[in-house]
Amino acid sequence: MKLTSTSCICPVLVCLCFVQRCYGTAHHSSIKVTRNQTKHTEGETEVHHRPKRGWVWNQFFVLEEHMGPDPQYVGKLHSNSDKGDGSVKYILTGEGAGTIFIIDDTTGDIHSTKSLDREQKTHYVLHAQAIDRRTNKPLEPESEFIIKVQDINDNAPKFTDGPYIVTVPEMSDMGTSVLQVTATDADDPTYGNSARVVYSILQGQPYFSVDPKTGVIRTALHNMDREAREHYSVVIQAKDMAGQVGGLSGSTTVNITLTDVNDNPPRFPQKHYQLYVPESAQVGSAVGKIKANDADTGPNADMTYSITNGDGTGIFSISTDKDTREGILSLKKPLNYEKKKSYTLNIEGANTHLDFRFSHLGPFKDATMLKIIVGDVDEPPLFSMPSYVMEVYENAKIGTIVGTVLAQDPDSANSLVRYFINHNAEEDRFFNIDPNTGTIKTTKVLDREETPWYNITVTASENDNPGLLSHVTVGIRVLDVNDNPPELAREYDIVVCENSKPGQVIHTITATDKDDFANGPRFSFFLDERLSMNPNFTIKDNEDNTASILTRRRRFSRTMQDVYYLPIMISDGGIPSLSSSSTLTIRVCACERDGRVRTCNAEAFLSSAGLSTGALIAILLCVVILLAIVVLFITLRRGKKEPLIISEEDVRENVVTYDDEGGGEEDTEAFDITALRNPSAAEELKYRRDIRPEVKLTPRQQTLSTLESIDVQEFIKQRLAEADLDPSVPPYDSLQTYAYEGQRSEAGSISSLDSATTQSDQDYHYLGDWGPEFKKLAELYGEIESERTT
């Protein structure tokens, strides 16, 4: 089958159709072949036959956007089996078959029934087959072919990202790149010039230009000034068909803004300014503003202001408001119209951010002159001092003059001034003031010890204008006079040890005085001369505002007197001097050897009875032990007594104890201990009373029983051996105890029973070093030693 296409509507398509007919079979056709197959018998070789070509066709082309009234002819199918008698039937299947493409089943002509758009679908794949109309059997195998949609220039270029907004610095060089725009064309870029786009500028000349091929927008002038014009609207056109007549075009807008650079210095609108400031302006307040203009914006317009010269540099200061870029003029010192009526200042404004590329346009600063005129106002009275300090003695009579304040009207009128005190509370009214002279006097008797300082506020007003007030603080110091005698600094708890020696310092006291240091220290301590000499204690003035209490005799006894009283006198160093008397209470206490107090009045009762605390505790402990023994004895008596051996069935352990305590040396005289020391004098061998077995002694037992002059330790070992070897003992353990104090000491008795009757020259002072357990013993022997020495 062969394909024939006649859809050529232009010279180019006619040429393509001609090439298609002449050379399509060799270069562009899709060939379907059928193969003759021969069966081979066993042993025969395979023979290849050249297949016979059944049908051939080329690619079909159909123009897009066909708007004719009749279906567009696409091409023709023809089979070699077709003799023209109508026996061959052509069938078309695939994409668009039957809807977009229809075929004449007899002639094989293909038509397009709809207008196609290449931008939506570029080609269609279909299948063709020739069959026998009578038998419906295929005459050729099914073959595939393609129908391509031929492009026409039906799409204009489009800018997908427009409109554009872009910036470029002012004063840029000519040719500075601003932006690159790109337009797209949906037509086939491989066919003709339908998609070949060129760029041109429709609006924005002569400031900007565009590259026709790349679409890059550039500046076309030198030194474009933002201050002259800031915004530009540039229209760029893109046209296909390489810009030829008949091509389609699209356009977009590019909004270009020139950004600022610091190419303009600040400028003051005037070279001379004048400012009025009243003399009543407060120090630190803003009194005026000044501003220099800068055509730049943002940081390029930032500036600082300074005072460079003038007679008011010490009176005024200037600062910069960063938000408004204004210079704020402030007052550093108070103004006085009567002293100076005007000031002159030279003020300079300079940019803070400089661009050295434009330094040739500078300098980037400007100066102006400001004249300040001081205005006269009616001012309140002015005190001669910002504050006053006065002094007055305490106990001064009512009406005593403390001091005088002075205020004057600073204005030229020099009006009279009146004074008064602001009384905020009742306790403040210790003073009054003369309304005409400003003299302050006392209204009450002052006490420095109660209030040493007073703060009052004096107000001055003009007679002509009472509403103008001024205030001043007056501090009044109350001076001290010697009107308070000295006294002891505190209540002293003075203790004297029983074993004190004459001249021993037992305490140090000090005094205090409510008066000022000039009328207080130095203090003097002494005994009252009107009283007889104290035989027990005396006082020593240390001449450093302290005094020491000393003993006059040896040893004190709590049993005889436990409290002593010492009257003393104290005088101060004021003029005239004042003195006072006090009585010190001195307690007698028992002390350690190192002077630490052990006890005072708490043991008075025990000492009188001759018993110490340790002895009392020992007696109480013995009573408690005796009571416990009695209770235990009664409890045991009431208990049921059980036999030593209960029964043969009830076999268990029994422990029999005998808790007897000897009498020490007295037992050695009342009882013959020879039997204990000589085991041979005791019974040879004794058995249990409840069991008397018939046993014979072993030779070892006989040997042990005949030992003589043997120590009790050996005796105990012998009894232990007999108990271990006795076969008649009960089948449970028993405990046998033997008490033995040992042999007599060669050093003799250490008992203290007879020590009281023995005279000895031994020194017992070492007992005090043995610890608190031997305190009482050391104290007893210490007293004996003292009496013996006396």
Coordinates of N, CA and C in Angstrom, one line a residue, residues 29-209:
S29 N 9.5 6.6 4.9 CA 8.3 5.7 5.0 C 8.5 4.6 6.0
S30 N 7.4 4.2 6.6 CA 7.4 3.1 7.5 C 7.0 1.9 6.7
I31 N 7.8 0.9 6.7 CA 7.6 -0.2 5.8 C 7.2 -1.4 6.6
K32 N 6.1 -2.0 6.1 CA 5.6 -3.2 6.7 C 5.7 -4.4 5.7
V33 N 6.3 -5.4 6.1 CA 6.6 -6.5 5.2 C 6.0 -7.8 5.7
T34 N 5.8 -8.6 4.8 CA 5.3 -10.0 5.1 C 6.4 -10.9 4.7
R35 N 6.6 -12.0 5.4 CA 7.7 -13.0 5.2 C 7.1 -14.3 4.8
N36 N 7.7 -14.9 3.7 CA 7.3 -16.3 3.3 C 8.1 -17.2 4.2
Q37 N 7.4 -18.1 4.9 CA 8.1 -19.1 5.8 C 8.0 -20.5 5.2
T38 N 9.1 -21.2 5.2 CA 9.1 -22.5 4.7 C 9.5 -23.5 5.7
K39 N 8.8 -24.6 5.8 CA 9.1 -25.6 6.8 C 10.3 -26.4 6.3
H40 N 11.2 -26.7 7.1 CA 12.4 -27.5 6.8 C 12.3 -28.9 7.3
T41 N 12.6 -29.8 6.4 CA 12.6 -31.2 6.8 C 13.9 -31.4 7.5
E42 N 13.9 -32.5 8.2 CA 15.1 -32.8 9.1 C 16.3 -33.0 8.2
G43 N 17.3 -32.3 8.5 CA 18.6 -32.4 7.8 C 18.7 -31.4 6.7
E44 N 17.7 -30.7 6.4 CA 17.8 -29.6 5.3 C 18.2 -28.3 5.9
T45 N 18.9 -27.5 5.2 CA 19.3 -26.2 5.6 C 18.2 -25.2 5.4
E46 N 18.2 -24.1 6.1 CA 17.2 -23.0 6.0 C 17.6 -22.2 4.8
V47 N 16.5 -21.8 4.1 CA 16.6 -21.0 2.9 C 15.9 -19.7 3.1
H48 N 16.6 -18.6 2.9 CA 16.0 -17.2 3.1 C 15.5 -16.7 1.8
H49 N 14.3 -16.2 1.8 CA 13.7 -15.6 0.7 C 13.5 -14.1 0.9
R50 N 13.6 -13.3 -0.1 CA 13.4 -11.9 0.0 C 11.9 -11.6 0.2
P51 N 11.5 -11.0 1.3 CA 10.1 -10.8 1.5 C 9.5 -9.8 0.5
K52 N 8.3 -10.0 0.2 CA 7.6 -9.1 -0.7 C 7.0 -7.9 0.0
R53 N 7.2 -6.7 -0.4 CA 6.7 -5.5 0.2 C 5.2 -5.5 -0.1
G54 N 4.4 -5.4 1.1 CA 3.0 -5.3 0.9 C 2.5 -3.9 0.7
W55 N 2.7 -2.9 1.6 CA 2.3 -1.5 1.4 C 3.2 -0.6 2.1
V56 N 3.3 0.6 1.6 CA 4.2 1.6 2.0 C 3.5 3.0 2.1
W57 N 3.8 3.8 3.1 CA 3.3 5.2 3.1 C 4.3 6.0 3.9
N58 N 4.2 7.4 3.7 CA 5.0 8.3 4.4 C 4.3 8.9 5.6
Q59 N 5.0 9.8 6.3 CA 4.3 10.6 7.3 C 3.3 11.6 6.7
F60 N 2.2 11.8 7.3 CA 1.2 12.7 6.9 C 1.4 14.0 7.6
F61 N 1.1 15.2 7.0 CA 1.1 16.5 7.6 C -0.2 17.2 7.4
V62 N -0.7 17.8 8.5 CA -1.9 18.5 8.4 C -1.7 19.9 9.1
L63 N -2.2 21.0 8.5 CA -2.0 22.3 9.0 C -2.9 22.5 10.2
E64 N -2.4 23.2 11.2 CA -3.2 23.6 12.4 C -4.1 24.8 12.0
E65 N -5.1 24.9 12.8 CA -6.0 26.0 12.8 C -6.7 26.1 11.4
H66 N -7.0 25.0 10.8 CA -7.7 25.0 9.5 C -9.2 25.5 9.7
M67 N -9.6 26.5 9.0 CA -10.9 27.1 9.2 C -11.8 27.0 8.0
G68 N -11.5 26.1 7.0 CA -12.3 25.9 5.8 C -13.6 25.2 6.1
P69 N -14.6 25.4 5.2 CA -15.9 24.7 5.4 C -15.9 23.2 5.2
D70 N -14.9 22.7 4.4 CA -14.9 21.3 4.1 C -13.7 20.6 4.9
P71 N -13.9 19.4 5.1 CA -12.8 18.6 5.8 C -11.5 18.8 5.1
Q72 N -10.4 18.9 5.9 CA -9.1 19.1 5.3 C -8.5 17.7 4.8
Y73 N -8.1 17.7 3.5 CA -7.6 16.4 3.0 C -6.2 16.2 3.6
V74 N -6.0 15.0 4.1 CA -4.7 14.6 4.7 C -3.8 13.8 3.8
G75 N -4.4 12.7 3.2 CA -3.6 11.9 2.4 C -4.4 10.7 1.9
K76 N -3.7 9.7 1.3 CA -4.4 8.5 0.7 C -3.6 7.3 1.0
L77 N -4.4 6.2 1.3 CA -3.8 4.9 1.5 C -4.1 4.0 0.3
H78 N -3.2 3.2 -0.1 CA -3.4 2.3 -1.3 C -2.6 1.0 -1.0
S79 N -3.3 -0.1 -1.3 CA -2.6 -1.4 -1.2 C -2.4 -2.0 -2.6
N80 N -1.3 -2.8 -2.6 CA -1.0 -3.5 -3.9 C -2.1 -4.5 -4.3
S81 N -2.8 -4.9 -3.3 CA -3.8 -5.9 -3.5 C -5.1 -5.3 -4.1
D82 N -5.1 -3.9 -4.1 CA -6.3 -3.2 -4.5 C -6.3 -3.1 -6.1
K83 N -7.2 -3.8 -6.8 CA -7.3 -3.8 -8.2 C -8.3 -2.8 -8.7
G84 N -8.9 -2.0 -7.8 CA -9.8 -1.0 -8.2 C -11.2 -1.5 -8.3
D85 N -11.5 -2.7 -7.9 CA -12.8 -3.3 -8.1 C -13.6 -3.2 -6.8
G86 N -13.1 -2.5 -5.8 CA -13.8 -2.3 -4.6 C -13.8 -3.5 -3.6
S87 N -13.0 -4.5 -3.9 CA -12.9 -5.7 -3.0 C -12.1 -5.4 -1.8
V88 N -11.3 -4.4 -1.8 CA -10.4 -4.1 -0.7 C -11.1 -3.0 0.2
K89 N -11.1 -3.3 1.5 CA -11.7 -2.3 2.4 C -10.5 -1.8 3.4
Y90 N -10.5 -0.5 3.5 CA -9.4 0.1 4.4 C -10.0 0.5 5.7
I91 N -9.3 0.2 6.8 CA -9.7 0.4 8.1 C -8.7 1.3 8.8
L92 N -9.1 2.3 9.6 CA -8.2 3.3 10.3 C -8.5 3.2 11.8
T93 N -7.5 3.0 12.6 CA -7.7 3.0 14.1 C -6.5 3.9 14.7
G94 N -6.7 4.2 16.0 CA -5.6 4.9 16.7 C -6.1 6.2 17.2
E95 N -5.2 7.2 17.5 CA -5.6 8.5 18.1 C -6.4 9.3 17.1
G96 N -7.6 9.7 17.5 CA -8.4 10.6 16.7 C -9.1 9.9 15.5
A97 N -8.9 8.6 15.4 CA -9.6 7.8 14.3 C -11.1 7.8 14.5
G98 N -11.8 8.2 13.5 CA -13.3 8.2 13.6 C -13.8 9.5 14.1
T99 N -13.0 10.3 14.8 CA -13.5 11.6 15.4 C -12.8 12.8 14.7
I100 N -11.5 12.7 14.7 CA -10.8 13.8 14.1 C -10.4 13.4 12.6
F101 N -10.0 12.2 12.5 CA -9.6 11.7 11.1 C -10.6 10.6 10.7
I102 N -11.1 10.8 9.4 CA -12.0 9.7 8.8 C -11.3 9.2 7.5
I103 N -11.7 8.0 7.1 CA -11.1 7.4 5.9 C -12.2 6.9 5.0
D104 N -12.0 7.0 3.8 CA -12.9 6.4 2.8 C -12.5 5.0 2.7
D105 N -13.3 4.0 3.1 CA -12.9 2.6 3.2 C -12.7 2.0 1.8
T106 N -13.1 2.6 0.7 CA -13.0 2.1 -0.6 C -11.7 2.7 -1.3
T107 N -11.6 4.0 -1.2 CA -10.5 4.7 -1.9 C -9.3 4.9 -1.0
G108 N -9.5 4.9 0.3 CA -8.3 5.1 1.2 C -8.0 6.5 1.5
D109 N -8.9 7.5 1.1 CA -8.6 8.9 1.3 C -8.9 9.2 2.8
I110 N -7.9 10.0 3.4 CA -8.0 10.4 4.8 C -8.3 11.9 4.9
H111 N -9.3 12.3 5.7 CA -9.6 13.7 5.9 C -9.6 14.1 7.4
S112 N -9.3 15.4 7.7 CA -9.4 15.9 9.1 C -10.7 16.7 9.2
T113 N -11.5 16.4 10.1 CA -12.8 17.0 10.3 C -12.8 18.2 11.3
K114 N -11.7 18.3 12.0 CA -11.7 19.4 13.1 C -10.4 20.3 12.9
S115 N -10.5 21.5 13.4 CA -9.3 22.4 13.4 C -8.4 21.9 14.6
L116 N -7.1 21.7 14.2 CA -6.2 21.2 15.2 C -5.3 22.4 15.7
D117 N -4.7 22.2 16.9 CA -3.8 23.2 17.5 C -2.5 22.4 17.9
R118 N -1.4 22.9 17.2 CA -0.2 22.2 17.5 C 0.3 22.4 18.9
E119 N 0.0 23.5 19.5 CA 0.4 23.8 20.8 C -0.2 22.9 21.9
Q120 N -1.4 22.3 21.5 CA -2.0 21.4 22.4 C -1.5 19.9 22.1
K121 N -1.4 19.5 20.8 CA -0.9 18.2 20.5 C -0.2 18.3 19.1
T122 N 1.1 17.8 19.1 CA 1.9 18.0 17.9 C 1.8 16.9 16.9
H123 N 1.3 15.7 17.3 CA 1.2 14.6 16.3 C 0.2 13.6 16.9
Y124 N -0.2 12.7 15.9 CA -1.2 11.6 16.2 C -0.6 10.3 15.7
V125 N -0.8 9.3 16.4 CA -0.3 7.9 16.0 C -1.5 7.1 15.6
L126 N -1.6 6.6 14.3 CA -2.7 5.8 13.9 C -2.3 4.5 13.3
H127 N -3.2 3.6 13.1 CA -2.9 2.2 12.5 C -3.9 2.0 11.3
A128 N -3.3 1.5 10.2 CA -4.1 1.2 9.0 C -4.0 -0.3 8.6
Q129 N -5.1 -0.8 8.0 CA -5.2 -2.2 7.6 C -6.1 -2.4 6.4
A130 N -5.7 -3.2 5.5 CA -6.5 -3.5 4.3 C -7.0 -4.9 4.5
I131 N -8.4 -5.1 4.3 CA -9.0 -6.4 4.5 C -9.8 -6.7 3.2
D132 N -10.1 -8.0 3.1 CA -11.0 -8.4 2.0 C -12.4 -8.1 2.4
R133 N -13.1 -7.4 1.5 CA -14.4 -6.9 1.9 C -15.4 -8.1 2.0
R134 N -15.1 -9.2 1.2 CA -16.1 -10.3 1.2 C -15.8 -11.2 2.4
T135 N -14.5 -11.5 2.7 CA -14.2 -12.4 3.7 C -13.8 -11.8 5.0
N136 N -13.6 -10.4 5.0 CA -13.1 -9.7 6.2 C -11.8 -10.2 6.7
K137 N -11.1 -10.8 5.8 CA -9.7 -11.3 6.2 C -8.7 -10.2 5.8
P138 N -7.7 -10.0 6.7 CA -6.7 -9.0 6.3 C -5.9 -9.4 5.1
L139 N -5.7 -8.5 4.2 CA -4.9 -8.7 3.1 C -3.4 -8.4 3.4
E140 N -3.2 -7.4 4.3 CA -1.9 -7.0 4.7 C -1.8 -6.9 6.2
P141 N -0.7 -7.1 6.8 CA -0.6 -6.9 8.3 C -0.9 -5.4 8.6
E142 N -1.3 -5.2 9.8 CA -1.6 -3.8 10.3 C -0.3 -3.0 10.4
S143 N -0.3 -1.8 10.0 CA 0.8 -0.9 10.0 C 0.5 0.4 10.7
E144 N 1.6 1.0 11.3 CA 1.4 2.2 12.1 C 2.0 3.4 11.3
F145 N 1.3 4.6 11.4 CA 1.9 5.8 10.7 C 1.5 7.0 11.6
I146 N 2.1 8.1 11.3 CA 2.0 9.3 12.1 C 1.5 10.5 11.3
I147 N 0.6 11.2 11.9 CA 0.1 12.5 11.3 C 0.6 13.6 12.1
K148 N 1.5 14.4 11.6 CA 2.0 15.6 12.3 C 1.2 16.8 12.0
V149 N 1.0 17.7 13.1 CA 0.3 18.9 12.9 C 1.3 20.0 12.5
Q150 N 1.1 20.6 11.3 CA 2.0 21.6 10.8 C 1.8 22.9 11.5
D151 N 2.9 23.6 12.0 CA 2.8 24.8 12.8 C 2.6 26.0 11.9
I152 N 1.8 26.9 12.4 CA 1.7 28.3 11.8 C 1.9 29.3 12.9
N153 N 2.2 30.5 12.5 CA 2.5 31.6 13.5 C 1.2 32.1 14.1
D154 N 0.7 31.4 15.1 CA -0.6 31.8 15.7 C -0.5 32.2 17.2
N155 N 0.8 32.3 17.7 CA 1.0 32.6 19.1 C 2.0 33.8 19.2
A156 N 1.6 34.8 20.0 CA 2.4 36.0 20.2 C 3.4 35.8 21.3
P157 N 4.5 36.4 21.4 CA 5.4 36.2 22.5 C 4.8 36.8 23.8
K158 N 5.1 36.2 24.9 CA 4.6 36.6 26.2 C 5.7 36.7 27.2
F159 N 5.5 37.8 28.1 CA 6.4 38.0 29.2 C 5.7 37.4 30.5
T160 N 6.2 36.3 30.9 CA 5.5 35.6 32.0 C 5.7 36.2 33.4
D161 N 6.8 37.0 33.6 CA 7.1 37.5 34.9 C 6.8 39.0 35.0
G162 N 6.2 39.6 34.0 CA 6.0 41.1 34.0 C 4.7 41.4 34.8
P163 N 4.5 42.6 35.2 CA 5.4 43.7 35.0 C 6.5 43.6 36.1
Y164 N 7.6 44.3 35.8 CA 8.8 44.3 36.6 C 9.0 45.5 37.4
I165 N 9.6 45.3 38.6 CA 10.0 46.5 39.5 C 11.4 46.3 39.8
V166 N 12.2 47.3 39.5 CA 13.7 47.2 39.7 C 14.3 48.5 40.1
T167 N 15.4 48.5 40.8 CA 16.1 49.7 41.2 C 17.5 49.8 40.6
V168 N 18.0 51.0 40.5 CA 19.4 51.2 40.0 C 19.9 52.4 40.7
P169 N 21.2 52.5 41.2 CA 21.7 53.6 41.9 C 21.7 54.9 41.0
E170 N 21.4 56.0 41.6 CA 21.6 57.2 40.8 C 23.0 57.5 40.5
M171 N 23.3 58.3 39.5 CA 24.7 58.7 39.1 C 25.5 57.5 38.6
S172 N 24.7 56.4 38.1 CA 25.4 55.3 37.6 C 26.0 55.6 36.2
D173 N 27.1 54.9 35.8 CA 27.7 55.0 34.5 C 26.7 54.6 33.4
M174 N 26.9 55.2 32.2 CA 26.1 54.8 31.1 C 26.4 53.3 30.7
G175 N 25.4 52.5 30.5 CA 25.5 51.1 30.1 C 25.4 50.2 31.3
T176 N 25.1 50.8 32.5 CA 24.9 49.9 33.7 C 23.7 49.0 33.5
S177 N 23.9 47.7 33.7 CA 22.8 46.7 33.5 C 21.8 47.0 34.6
V178 N 20.5 47.0 34.2 CA 19.4 47.2 35.1 C 18.6 45.9 35.3
L179 N 18.3 45.2 34.2 CA 17.5 44.0 34.3 C 17.5 43.3 32.9
Q180 N 17.3 42.0 32.9 CA 17.1 41.2 31.7 C 15.7 40.6 31.7
V181 N 15.0 40.9 30.6 CA 13.6 40.4 30.5 C 13.6 39.3 29.4
T182 N 12.7 38.3 29.6 CA 12.6 37.2 28.6 C 11.2 37.0 28.3
A183 N 10.9 36.8 26.9 CA 9.6 36.5 26.4 C 9.6 35.1 25.8
T184 N 8.6 34.4 25.9 CA 8.4 33.0 25.4 C 7.4 33.0 24.3
D185 N 7.6 32.2 23.3 CA 6.6 32.0 22.2 C 6.3 30.5 22.1
A186 N 4.9 30.3 22.1 CA 4.5 28.9 22.1 C 4.6 28.2 20.7
D187 N 4.9 28.9 19.7 CA 5.1 28.3 18.4 C 6.3 27.4 18.3
D188 N 6.4 26.6 17.2 CA 7.4 25.6 17.0 C 8.7 26.4 16.7
P189 N 9.7 26.3 17.6 CA 11.0 27.0 17.3 C 11.8 26.3 16.2
T190 N 11.5 25.1 15.9 CA 12.3 24.4 14.8 C 11.7 24.6 13.4
Y191 N 10.6 25.3 13.3 CA 10.0 25.4 12.0 C 9.8 26.9 11.8
G192 N 10.5 27.4 10.9 CA 10.4 28.8 10.4 C 10.9 29.8 11.5
N193 N 10.4 31.0 11.4 CA 10.7 32.1 12.4 C 9.5 32.4 13.3
S194 N 8.6 31.5 13.4 CA 7.4 31.7 14.3 C 7.8 32.0 15.7
A195 N 8.9 31.4 16.2 CA 9.3 31.5 17.6 C 10.5 32.3 17.8
R196 N 11.0 32.9 16.8 CA 12.2 33.7 16.9 C 11.8 35.2 17.3
V197 N 12.3 35.6 18.5 CA 11.8 36.8 19.2 C 13.0 37.8 19.2
V198 N 12.6 39.1 18.9 CA 13.5 40.2 19.1 C 12.9 41.2 20.0
Y199 N 13.7 42.0 20.8 CA 13.2 42.9 21.7 C 13.5 44.4 21.3
S200 N 12.6 45.2 21.6 CA 12.7 46.7 21.3 C 12.1 47.5 22.4
I201 N 12.5 48.7 22.6 CA 11.9 49.6 23.6 C 10.9 50.5 23.0
L202 N 9.7 50.5 23.6 CA 8.7 51.4 23.1 C 8.6 52.7 23.9
Q203 N 8.9 52.6 25.2 CA 8.8 53.8 26.1 C 10.0 53.8 27.0
G204 N 10.6 54.9 27.3 CA 11.7 55.0 28.2 C 13.0 55.5 27.6
Q205 N 13.0 55.9 26.4 CA 14.1 56.5 25.8 C 14.1 58.0 26.1
P206 N 15.2 58.7 26.2 CA 16.6 58.2 25.9 C 17.3 57.7 27.2
Y207 N 16.5 57.4 28.2 CA 17.2 57.1 29.5 C 17.7 55.7 29.6
F208 N 17.0 54.8 28.9 CA 17.3 53.3 28.9 C 17.3 52.7 27.5
S209 N 18.0 51.6 27.4 CA 18.0 50.9 26.1 C 17.9 49.4 26.4

